[in-house]
Short mmCIF file of C-alpha atoms and ligand atoms in Angstrom, two decimals:
data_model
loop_
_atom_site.label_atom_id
_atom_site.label_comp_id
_atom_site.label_asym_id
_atom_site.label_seq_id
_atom_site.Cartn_x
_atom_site.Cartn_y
_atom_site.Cartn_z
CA UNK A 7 -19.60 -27.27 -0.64
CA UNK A 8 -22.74 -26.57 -2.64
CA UNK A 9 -23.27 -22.93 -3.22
CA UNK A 10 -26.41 -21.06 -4.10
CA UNK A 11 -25.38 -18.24 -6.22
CA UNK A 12 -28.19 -15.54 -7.02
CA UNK A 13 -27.28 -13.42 -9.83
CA UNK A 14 -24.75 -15.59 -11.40
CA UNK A 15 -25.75 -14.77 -14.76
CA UNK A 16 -23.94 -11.04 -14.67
CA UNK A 17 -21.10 -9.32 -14.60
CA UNK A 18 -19.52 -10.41 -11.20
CA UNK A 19 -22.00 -13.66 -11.11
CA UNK A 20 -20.38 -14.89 -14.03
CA UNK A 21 -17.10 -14.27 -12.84
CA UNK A 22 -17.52 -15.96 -9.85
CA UNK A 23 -19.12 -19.17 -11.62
CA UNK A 24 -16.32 -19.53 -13.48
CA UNK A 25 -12.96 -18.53 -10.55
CA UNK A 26 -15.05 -21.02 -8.13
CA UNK A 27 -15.01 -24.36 -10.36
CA UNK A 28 -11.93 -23.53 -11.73
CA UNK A 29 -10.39 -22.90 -7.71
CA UNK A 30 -12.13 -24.73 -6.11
CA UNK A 31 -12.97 -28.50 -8.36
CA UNK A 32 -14.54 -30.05 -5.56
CA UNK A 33 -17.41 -26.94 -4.95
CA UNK A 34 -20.75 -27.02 -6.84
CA UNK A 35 -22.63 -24.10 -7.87
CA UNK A 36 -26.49 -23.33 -8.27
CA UNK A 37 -27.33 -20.12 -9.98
CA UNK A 38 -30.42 -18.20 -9.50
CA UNK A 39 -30.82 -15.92 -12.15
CA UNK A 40 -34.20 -13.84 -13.13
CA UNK A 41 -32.18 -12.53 -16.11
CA UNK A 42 -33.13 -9.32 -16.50
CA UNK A 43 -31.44 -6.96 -19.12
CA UNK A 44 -28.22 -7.38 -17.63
CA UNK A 45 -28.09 -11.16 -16.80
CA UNK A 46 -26.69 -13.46 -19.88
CA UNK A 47 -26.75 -16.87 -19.80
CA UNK A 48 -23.83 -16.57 -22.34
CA UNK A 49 -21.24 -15.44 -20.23
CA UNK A 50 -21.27 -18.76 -19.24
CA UNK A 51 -21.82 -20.75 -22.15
CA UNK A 52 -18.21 -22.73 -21.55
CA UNK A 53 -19.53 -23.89 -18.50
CA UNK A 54 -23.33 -25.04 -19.08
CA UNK A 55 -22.01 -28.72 -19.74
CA UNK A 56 -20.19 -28.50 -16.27
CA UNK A 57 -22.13 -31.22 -14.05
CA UNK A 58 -20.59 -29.17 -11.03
CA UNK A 59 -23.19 -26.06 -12.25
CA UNK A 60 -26.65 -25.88 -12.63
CA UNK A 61 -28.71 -23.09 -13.77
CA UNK A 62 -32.10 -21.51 -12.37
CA UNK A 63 -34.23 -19.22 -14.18
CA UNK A 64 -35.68 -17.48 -11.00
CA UNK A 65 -36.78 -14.19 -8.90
CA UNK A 66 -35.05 -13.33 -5.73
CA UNK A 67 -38.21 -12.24 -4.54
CA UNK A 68 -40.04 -15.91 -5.40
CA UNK A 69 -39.55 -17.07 -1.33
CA UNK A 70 -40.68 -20.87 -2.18
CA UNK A 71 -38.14 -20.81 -5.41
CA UNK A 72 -35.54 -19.48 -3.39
CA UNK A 73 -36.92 -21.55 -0.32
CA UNK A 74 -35.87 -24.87 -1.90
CA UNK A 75 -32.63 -24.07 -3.48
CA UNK A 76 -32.04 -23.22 0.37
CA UNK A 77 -32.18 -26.90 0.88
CA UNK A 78 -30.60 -28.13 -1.21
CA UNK A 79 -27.18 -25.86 -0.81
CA UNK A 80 -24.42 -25.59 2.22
CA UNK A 81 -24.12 -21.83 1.42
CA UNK A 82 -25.34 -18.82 0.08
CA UNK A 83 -23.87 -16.23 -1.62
CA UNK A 84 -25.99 -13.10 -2.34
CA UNK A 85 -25.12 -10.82 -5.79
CA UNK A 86 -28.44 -10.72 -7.47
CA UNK A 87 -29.10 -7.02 -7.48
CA UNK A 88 -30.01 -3.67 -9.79
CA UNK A 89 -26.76 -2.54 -10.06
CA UNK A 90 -26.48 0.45 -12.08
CA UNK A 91 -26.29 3.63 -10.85
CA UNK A 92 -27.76 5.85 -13.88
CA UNK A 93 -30.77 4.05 -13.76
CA UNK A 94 -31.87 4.23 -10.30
CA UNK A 95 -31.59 7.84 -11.28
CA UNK A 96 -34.48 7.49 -13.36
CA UNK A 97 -36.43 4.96 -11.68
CA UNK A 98 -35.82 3.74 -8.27
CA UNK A 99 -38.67 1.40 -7.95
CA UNK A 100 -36.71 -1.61 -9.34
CA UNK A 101 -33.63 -1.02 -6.97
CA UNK A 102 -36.34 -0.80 -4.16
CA UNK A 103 -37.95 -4.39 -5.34
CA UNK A 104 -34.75 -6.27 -6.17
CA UNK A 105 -32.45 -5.12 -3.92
CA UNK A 106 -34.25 -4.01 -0.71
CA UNK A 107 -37.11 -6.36 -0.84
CA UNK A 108 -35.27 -9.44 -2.62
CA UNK A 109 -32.75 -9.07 0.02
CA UNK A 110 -35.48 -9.71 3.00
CA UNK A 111 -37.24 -12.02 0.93
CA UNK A 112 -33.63 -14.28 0.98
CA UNK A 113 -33.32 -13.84 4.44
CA UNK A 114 -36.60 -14.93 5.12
CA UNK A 115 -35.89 -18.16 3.14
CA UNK A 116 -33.23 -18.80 4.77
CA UNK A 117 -35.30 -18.84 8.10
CA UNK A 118 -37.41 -21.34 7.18
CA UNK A 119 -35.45 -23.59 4.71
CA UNK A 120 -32.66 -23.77 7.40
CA UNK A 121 -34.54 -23.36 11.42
CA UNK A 122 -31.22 -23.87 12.79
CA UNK A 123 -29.15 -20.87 10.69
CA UNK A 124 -26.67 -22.95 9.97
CA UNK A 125 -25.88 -22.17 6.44
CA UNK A 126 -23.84 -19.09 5.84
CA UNK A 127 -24.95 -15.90 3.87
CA UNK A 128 -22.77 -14.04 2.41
CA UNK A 129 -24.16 -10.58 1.33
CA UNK A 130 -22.50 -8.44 -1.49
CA UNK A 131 -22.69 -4.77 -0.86
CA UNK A 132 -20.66 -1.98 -2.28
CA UNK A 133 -18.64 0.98 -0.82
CA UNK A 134 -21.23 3.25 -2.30
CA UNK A 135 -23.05 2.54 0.77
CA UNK A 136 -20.27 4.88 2.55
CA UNK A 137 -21.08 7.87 0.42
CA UNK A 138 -18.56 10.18 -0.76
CA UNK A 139 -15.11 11.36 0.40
CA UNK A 140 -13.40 14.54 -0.16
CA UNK A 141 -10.79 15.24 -3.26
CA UNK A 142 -8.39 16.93 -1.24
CA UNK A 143 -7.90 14.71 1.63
CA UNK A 144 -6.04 11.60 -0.02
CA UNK A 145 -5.23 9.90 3.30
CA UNK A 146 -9.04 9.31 4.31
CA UNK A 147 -10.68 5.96 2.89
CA UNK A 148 -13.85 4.40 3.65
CA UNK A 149 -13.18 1.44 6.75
CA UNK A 150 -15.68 -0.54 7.70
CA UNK A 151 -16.67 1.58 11.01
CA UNK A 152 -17.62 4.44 8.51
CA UNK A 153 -20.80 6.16 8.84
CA UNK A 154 -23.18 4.62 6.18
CA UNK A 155 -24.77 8.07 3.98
CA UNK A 156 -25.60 6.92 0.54
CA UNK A 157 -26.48 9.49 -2.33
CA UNK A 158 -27.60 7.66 -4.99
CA UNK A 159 -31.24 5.44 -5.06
CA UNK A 160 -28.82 2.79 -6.57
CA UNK A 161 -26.85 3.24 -3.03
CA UNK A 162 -29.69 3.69 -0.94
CA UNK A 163 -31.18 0.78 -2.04
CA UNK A 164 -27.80 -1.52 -1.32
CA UNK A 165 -27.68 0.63 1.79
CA UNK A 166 -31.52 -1.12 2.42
CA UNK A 167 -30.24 -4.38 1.91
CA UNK A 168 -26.97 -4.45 3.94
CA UNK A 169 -28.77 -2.86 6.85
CA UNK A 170 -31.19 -6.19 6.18
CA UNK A 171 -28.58 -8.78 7.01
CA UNK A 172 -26.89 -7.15 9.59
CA UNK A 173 -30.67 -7.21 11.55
CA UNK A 174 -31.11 -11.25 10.54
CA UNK A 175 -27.33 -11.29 12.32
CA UNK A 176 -28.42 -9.62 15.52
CA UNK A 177 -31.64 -10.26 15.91
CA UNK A 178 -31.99 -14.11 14.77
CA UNK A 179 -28.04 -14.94 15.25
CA UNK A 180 -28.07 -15.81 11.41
CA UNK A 181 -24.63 -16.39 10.29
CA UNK A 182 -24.04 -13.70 7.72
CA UNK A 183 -20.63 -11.90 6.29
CA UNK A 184 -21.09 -8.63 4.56
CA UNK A 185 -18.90 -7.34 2.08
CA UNK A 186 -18.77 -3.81 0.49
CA UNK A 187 -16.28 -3.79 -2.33
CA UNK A 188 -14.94 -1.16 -4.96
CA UNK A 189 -15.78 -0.08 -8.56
CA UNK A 190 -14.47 -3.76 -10.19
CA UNK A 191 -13.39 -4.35 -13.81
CA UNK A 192 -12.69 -6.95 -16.16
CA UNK A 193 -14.54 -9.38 -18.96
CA UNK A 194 -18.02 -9.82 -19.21
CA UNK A 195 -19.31 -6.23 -17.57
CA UNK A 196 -22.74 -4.58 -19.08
CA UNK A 197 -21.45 -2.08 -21.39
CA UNK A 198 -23.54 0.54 -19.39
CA UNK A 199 -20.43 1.11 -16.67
CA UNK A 200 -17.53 2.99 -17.65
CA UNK A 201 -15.24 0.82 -19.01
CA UNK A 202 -17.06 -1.13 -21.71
CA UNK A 203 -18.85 1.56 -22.42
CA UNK A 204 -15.76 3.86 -23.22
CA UNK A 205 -14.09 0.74 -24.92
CA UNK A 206 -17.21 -0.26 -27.36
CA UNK A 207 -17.48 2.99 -28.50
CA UNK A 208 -14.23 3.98 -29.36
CA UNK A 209 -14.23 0.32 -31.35
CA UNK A 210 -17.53 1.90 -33.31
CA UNK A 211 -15.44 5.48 -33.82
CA UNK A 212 -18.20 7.15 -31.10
CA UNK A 213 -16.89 9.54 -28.88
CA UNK A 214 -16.60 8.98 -25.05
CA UNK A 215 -19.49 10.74 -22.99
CA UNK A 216 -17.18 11.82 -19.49
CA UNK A 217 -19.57 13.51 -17.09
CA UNK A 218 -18.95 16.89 -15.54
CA UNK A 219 -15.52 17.65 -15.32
CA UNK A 220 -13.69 13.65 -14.58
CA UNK A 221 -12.23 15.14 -11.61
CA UNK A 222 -14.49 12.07 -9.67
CA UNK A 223 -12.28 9.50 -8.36
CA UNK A 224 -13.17 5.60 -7.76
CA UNK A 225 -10.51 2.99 -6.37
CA UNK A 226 -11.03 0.16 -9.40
CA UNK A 227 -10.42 -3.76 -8.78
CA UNK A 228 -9.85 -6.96 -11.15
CA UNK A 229 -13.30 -8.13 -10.87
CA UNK A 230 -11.27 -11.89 -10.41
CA UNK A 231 -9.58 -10.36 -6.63
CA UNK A 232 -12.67 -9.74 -6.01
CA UNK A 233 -14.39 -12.81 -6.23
CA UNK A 234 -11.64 -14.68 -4.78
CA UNK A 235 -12.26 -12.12 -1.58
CA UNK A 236 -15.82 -13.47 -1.58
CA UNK A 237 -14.66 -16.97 -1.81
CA UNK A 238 -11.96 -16.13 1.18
CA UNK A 239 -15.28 -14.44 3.33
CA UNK A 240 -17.20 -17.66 2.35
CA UNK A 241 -14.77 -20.05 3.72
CA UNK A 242 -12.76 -18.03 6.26
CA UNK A 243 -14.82 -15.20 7.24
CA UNK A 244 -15.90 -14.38 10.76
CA UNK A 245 -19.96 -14.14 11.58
CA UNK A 246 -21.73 -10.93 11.43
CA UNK A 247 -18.28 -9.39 10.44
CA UNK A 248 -18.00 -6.62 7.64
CA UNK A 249 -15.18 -7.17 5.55
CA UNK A 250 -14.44 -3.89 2.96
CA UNK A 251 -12.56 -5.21 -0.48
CA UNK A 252 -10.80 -2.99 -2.53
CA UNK A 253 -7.62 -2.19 -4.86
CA UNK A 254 -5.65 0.78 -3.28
CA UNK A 255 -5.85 2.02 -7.03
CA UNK A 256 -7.51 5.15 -6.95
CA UNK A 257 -7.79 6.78 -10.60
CA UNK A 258 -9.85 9.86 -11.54
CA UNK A 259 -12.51 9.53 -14.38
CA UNK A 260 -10.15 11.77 -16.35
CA UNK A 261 -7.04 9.64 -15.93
CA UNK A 262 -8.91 6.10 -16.61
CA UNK A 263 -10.32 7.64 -20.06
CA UNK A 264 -7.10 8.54 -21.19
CA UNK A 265 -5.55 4.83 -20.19
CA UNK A 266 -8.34 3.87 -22.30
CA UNK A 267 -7.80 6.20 -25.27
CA UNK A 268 -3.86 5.03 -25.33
CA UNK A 269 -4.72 1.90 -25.12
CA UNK A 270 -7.33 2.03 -27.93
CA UNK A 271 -4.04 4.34 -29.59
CA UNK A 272 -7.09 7.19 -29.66
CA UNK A 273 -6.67 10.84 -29.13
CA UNK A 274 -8.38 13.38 -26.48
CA UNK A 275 -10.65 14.85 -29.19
CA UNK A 276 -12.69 11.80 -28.50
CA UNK A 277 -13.54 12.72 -25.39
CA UNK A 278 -17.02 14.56 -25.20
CA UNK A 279 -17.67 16.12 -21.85
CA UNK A 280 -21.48 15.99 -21.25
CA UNK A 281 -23.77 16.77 -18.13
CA UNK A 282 -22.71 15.94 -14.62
CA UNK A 283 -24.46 12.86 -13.03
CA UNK A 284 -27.07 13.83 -10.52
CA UNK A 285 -25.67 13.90 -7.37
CA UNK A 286 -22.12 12.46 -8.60
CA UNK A 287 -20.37 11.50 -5.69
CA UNK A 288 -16.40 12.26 -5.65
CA UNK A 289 -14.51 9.73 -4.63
CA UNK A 290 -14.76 6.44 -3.45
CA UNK A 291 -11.34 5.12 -1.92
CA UNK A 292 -11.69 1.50 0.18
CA UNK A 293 -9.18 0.44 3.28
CA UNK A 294 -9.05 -2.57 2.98
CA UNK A 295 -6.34 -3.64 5.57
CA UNK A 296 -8.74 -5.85 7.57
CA UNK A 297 -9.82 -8.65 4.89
CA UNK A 298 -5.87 -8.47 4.55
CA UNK A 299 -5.10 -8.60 8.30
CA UNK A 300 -7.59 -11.40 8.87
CA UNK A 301 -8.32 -13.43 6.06
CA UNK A 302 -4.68 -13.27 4.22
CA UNK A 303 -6.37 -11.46 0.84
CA UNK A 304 -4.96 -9.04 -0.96
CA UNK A 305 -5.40 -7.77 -4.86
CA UNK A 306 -3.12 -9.41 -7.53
CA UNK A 307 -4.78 -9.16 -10.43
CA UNK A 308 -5.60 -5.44 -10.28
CA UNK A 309 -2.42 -3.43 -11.57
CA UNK A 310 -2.30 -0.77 -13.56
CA UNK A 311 -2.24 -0.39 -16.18
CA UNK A 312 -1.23 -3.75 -17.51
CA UNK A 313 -4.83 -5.13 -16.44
CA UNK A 314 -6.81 -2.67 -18.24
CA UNK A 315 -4.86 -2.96 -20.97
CA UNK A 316 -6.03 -6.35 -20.65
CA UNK A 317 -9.72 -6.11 -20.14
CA UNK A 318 -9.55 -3.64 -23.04
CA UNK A 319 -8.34 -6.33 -24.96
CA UNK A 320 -11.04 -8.82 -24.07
CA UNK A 321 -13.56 -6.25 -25.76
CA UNK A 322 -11.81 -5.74 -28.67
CA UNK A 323 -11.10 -9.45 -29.25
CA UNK A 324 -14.69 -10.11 -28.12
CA UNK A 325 -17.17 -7.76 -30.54
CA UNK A 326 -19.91 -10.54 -31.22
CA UNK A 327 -20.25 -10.43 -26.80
CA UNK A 328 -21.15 -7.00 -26.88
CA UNK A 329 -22.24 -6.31 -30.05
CA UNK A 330 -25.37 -9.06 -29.11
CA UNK A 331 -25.45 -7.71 -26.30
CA UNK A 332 -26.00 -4.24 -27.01
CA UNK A 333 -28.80 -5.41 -29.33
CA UNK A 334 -30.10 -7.41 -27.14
CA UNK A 335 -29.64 -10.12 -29.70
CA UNK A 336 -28.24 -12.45 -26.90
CA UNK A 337 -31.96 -13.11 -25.07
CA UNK A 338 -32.77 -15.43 -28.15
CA UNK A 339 -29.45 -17.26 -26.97
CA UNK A 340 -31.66 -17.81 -23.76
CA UNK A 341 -34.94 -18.80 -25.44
CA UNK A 342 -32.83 -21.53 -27.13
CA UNK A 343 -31.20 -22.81 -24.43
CA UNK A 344 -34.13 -22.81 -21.72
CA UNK A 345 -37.27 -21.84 -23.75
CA UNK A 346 -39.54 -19.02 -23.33
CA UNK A 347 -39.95 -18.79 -19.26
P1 NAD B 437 -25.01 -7.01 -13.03
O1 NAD B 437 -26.08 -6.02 -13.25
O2 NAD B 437 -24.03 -7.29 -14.10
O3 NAD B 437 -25.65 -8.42 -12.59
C1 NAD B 437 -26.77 -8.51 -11.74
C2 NAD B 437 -27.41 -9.89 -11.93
O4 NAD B 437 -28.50 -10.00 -10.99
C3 NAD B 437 -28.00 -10.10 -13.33
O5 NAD B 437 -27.63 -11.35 -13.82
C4 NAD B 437 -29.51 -10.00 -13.11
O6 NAD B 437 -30.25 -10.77 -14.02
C5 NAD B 437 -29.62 -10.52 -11.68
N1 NAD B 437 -30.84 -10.05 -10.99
C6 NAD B 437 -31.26 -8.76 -10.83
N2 NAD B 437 -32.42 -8.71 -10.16
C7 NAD B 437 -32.74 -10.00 -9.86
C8 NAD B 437 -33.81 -10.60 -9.17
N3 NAD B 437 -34.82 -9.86 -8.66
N4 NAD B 437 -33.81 -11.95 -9.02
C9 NAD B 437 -32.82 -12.70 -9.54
N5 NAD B 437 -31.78 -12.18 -10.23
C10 NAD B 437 -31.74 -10.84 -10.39
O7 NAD B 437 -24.27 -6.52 -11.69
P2 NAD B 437 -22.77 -6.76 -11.18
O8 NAD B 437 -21.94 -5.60 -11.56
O9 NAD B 437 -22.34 -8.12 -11.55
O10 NAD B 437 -23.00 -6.68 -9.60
C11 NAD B 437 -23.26 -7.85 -8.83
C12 NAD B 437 -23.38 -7.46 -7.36
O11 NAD B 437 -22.19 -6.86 -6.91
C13 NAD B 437 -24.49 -6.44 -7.08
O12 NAD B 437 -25.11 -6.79 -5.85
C14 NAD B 437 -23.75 -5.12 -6.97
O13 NAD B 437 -24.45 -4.22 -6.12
C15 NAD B 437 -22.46 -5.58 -6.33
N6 NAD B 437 -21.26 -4.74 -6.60
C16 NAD B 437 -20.91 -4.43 -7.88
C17 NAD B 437 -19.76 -3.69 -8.11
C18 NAD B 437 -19.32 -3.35 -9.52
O14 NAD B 437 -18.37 -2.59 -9.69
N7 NAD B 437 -19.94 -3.87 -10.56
C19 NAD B 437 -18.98 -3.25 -7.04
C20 NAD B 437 -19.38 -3.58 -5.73
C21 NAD B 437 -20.52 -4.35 -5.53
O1 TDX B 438 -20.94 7.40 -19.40
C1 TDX B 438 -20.37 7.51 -18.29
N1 TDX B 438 -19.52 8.57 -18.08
C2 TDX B 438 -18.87 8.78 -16.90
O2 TDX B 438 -18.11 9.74 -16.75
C3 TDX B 438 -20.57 6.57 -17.23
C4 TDX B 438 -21.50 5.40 -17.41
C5 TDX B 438 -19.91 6.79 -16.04
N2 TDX B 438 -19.09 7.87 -15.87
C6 TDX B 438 -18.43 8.05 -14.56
C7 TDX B 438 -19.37 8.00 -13.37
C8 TDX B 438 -18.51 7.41 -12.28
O3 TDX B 438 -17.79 8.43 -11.61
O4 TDX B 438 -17.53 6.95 -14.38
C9 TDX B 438 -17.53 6.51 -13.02
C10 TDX B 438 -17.92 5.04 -12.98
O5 TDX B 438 -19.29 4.95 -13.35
P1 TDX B 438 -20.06 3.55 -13.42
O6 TDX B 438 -19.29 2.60 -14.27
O7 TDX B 438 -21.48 3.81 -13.74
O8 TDX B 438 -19.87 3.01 -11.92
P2 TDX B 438 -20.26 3.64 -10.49
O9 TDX B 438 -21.38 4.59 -10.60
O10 TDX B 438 -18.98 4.14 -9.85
O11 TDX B 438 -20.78 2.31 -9.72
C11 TDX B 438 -20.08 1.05 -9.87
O12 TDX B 438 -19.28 0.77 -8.75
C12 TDX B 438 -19.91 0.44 -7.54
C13 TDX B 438 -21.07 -0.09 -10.10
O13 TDX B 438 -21.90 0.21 -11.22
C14 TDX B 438 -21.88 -0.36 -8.86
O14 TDX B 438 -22.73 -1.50 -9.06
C15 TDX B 438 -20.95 -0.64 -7.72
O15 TDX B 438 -21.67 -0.81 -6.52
#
């Protein structure tokens, strides 16, 4: 199987680079990557001499680039995306273009690189499309038959694109899976989200900026289970099926920082409580028992607390990875390894 990746060169891209060659030795991957400030060619620098990859420097929205890849792949497996939440806050207009409009402009290569819809998509959404749930009613999760309502642009945006391939799936009979997955964590994550953020600045003695009052809740997954659910929707999954992946491992904001401070043996006067996020949704919790039921996958890599201790770790043993990449030191990586495009 030859798989066209798009946004392999980020957090969950790179991840899934690296748990498909290693699972699977017989796959091949192409990855489309525009790099933009949160693509890094590094995160796979181990595997750039790996004849089974090959690496793209390309726009989801270029329809002949993506056109051709098309071709020359079985599969396709769709991650390239704006992905941060914070900065759809303050402009929207690349979620719109990358996500909405790079999803349709996929789609439509798809149509004409493959007339007879044979190769599969499979789309990578997020539960944010769901909206928010309640605090005080534990025992309702997000399935798949939940309304969608996002809040954020970032959601509305993913909410765009998922609503894209479910139309190429009824109205063309394209052969699409969606999936809509949970907060994820683990090595290689923009130090934007939570986690590495929290981590790198405790390692620089900064305090930790929690918004409003960390009561907010999100269900968090090893970003390896994960892409090892994609993998499972890729090979196994049913068409035009939504499959919902997530950790049963809900942890308030509050709770996750202080893992983090013990684990970085820090104390709660690091904490700094700042502004609420605009619009902040609650809680995000995922029921996942149909990808289990189904397709046999469930999370093993996700427990707590002995895997964040773990992807704490990998930050702290890693500093020159974000520390370049904070800088945005790591581009001239790029520049030497595929000039100036
Ligand atoms: P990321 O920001 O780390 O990576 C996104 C990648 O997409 C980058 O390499 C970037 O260069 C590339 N990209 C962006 N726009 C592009 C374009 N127009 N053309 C080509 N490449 C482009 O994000 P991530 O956290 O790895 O998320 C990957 C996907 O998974 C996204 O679709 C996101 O919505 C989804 N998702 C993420 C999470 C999470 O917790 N991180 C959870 C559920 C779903
Ligand atoms: O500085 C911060 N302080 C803080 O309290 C940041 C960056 C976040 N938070 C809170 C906001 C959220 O409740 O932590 C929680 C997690 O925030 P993010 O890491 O920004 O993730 P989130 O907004 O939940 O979205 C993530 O999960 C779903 C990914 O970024 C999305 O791409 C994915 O779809």
């Amino acid at each position: 199987m030859k798989i066209l990746l798009t946004g392999g060169s980020g957090f969950i891209g790179s991840n899934f680079v690296r748990f498909v060659l290693r699972e699977r030795p017989g796959y091949q991957v192409i990855n489309l990557d525009a790099l933009t400030y949160s693509g890094n060619p590094e995160n796979l620098a181990d595997i750039e001499s790996d004849e089974r990859y090959r690496f793209v420097h390309g726009d989801i929205r270029d329809i002949d680039r993506v056109a051709e890849l098309i071709e020359e792949a079985d599969a396709v497996v769709h991650m390239a995306a704006e992905s941060h939440v914070d900065r759809s806050i303050m402009d929207a207009r690349p979620f719109v273009e990358s996500n909405a409009l790079g999803t349709q402009t996929v789609i439509d290569a798809l149509r004409r690189a493959n007339p007879k819809l044979t190769k599969r998509l499979v789309h990578v959404s997020t539960d944010e499309v769901y909206g928010t749930l309640p605090l005080d009613k534990p025992e309702v999760k997000f399935t798949e038959d939940t309304p969608l309502q996002p809040n954020s642009p970032y959601a509305a945006s993913k909410t765009a694109s998922d609503l894209f391939v479910r139309a190429a799936f009824h109205t063309f009979g394209m052969d699409v899976c969606i999936t809509r997955c949970s907060n994820n964590f683990g090595p290689y994550q923009f130090p934007e989200k939570v986690i590495p953020l929290f981590v790198t600045n405790l390692i620089e003695g900064k305090k930790v900026p929690l918004y409003g009052d960390g009561r907010n809740v999100r269900d968090w997954l090893h970003v390896e289970d994960h892409c090892e659910a994609v993998l499972a929707v890729l090979e196994k999954g049913s068409a035009g099926e939504v499959y919902n992946i997530g950790g049963n491992n809900e942890r308030s904001n509050l709770e996750l920082t202080h893992s983090i401070l013990q684990a970085m043996n820090c104390g709660e006067e690091k904490i700094e409580y700042v502004k609420d996020r605009l619009g902040h949704d609650l809680r995000y919790a995922i029921d996942a028992s149909k990808i289990e039921r189904e397709l046999g996958w469930r999370p093993t890599r996700s427990a707590w607390p002995g895997a964040l201790e773990a992807t704490v770790k990998w930050y702290v043993d890693n500093p020159q990875w974000w520390q370049r990449v904070r800088s945005g030191a790591y581009r001239t990586y790029y520049e030497k390894q595929y000039g100036n495009a």
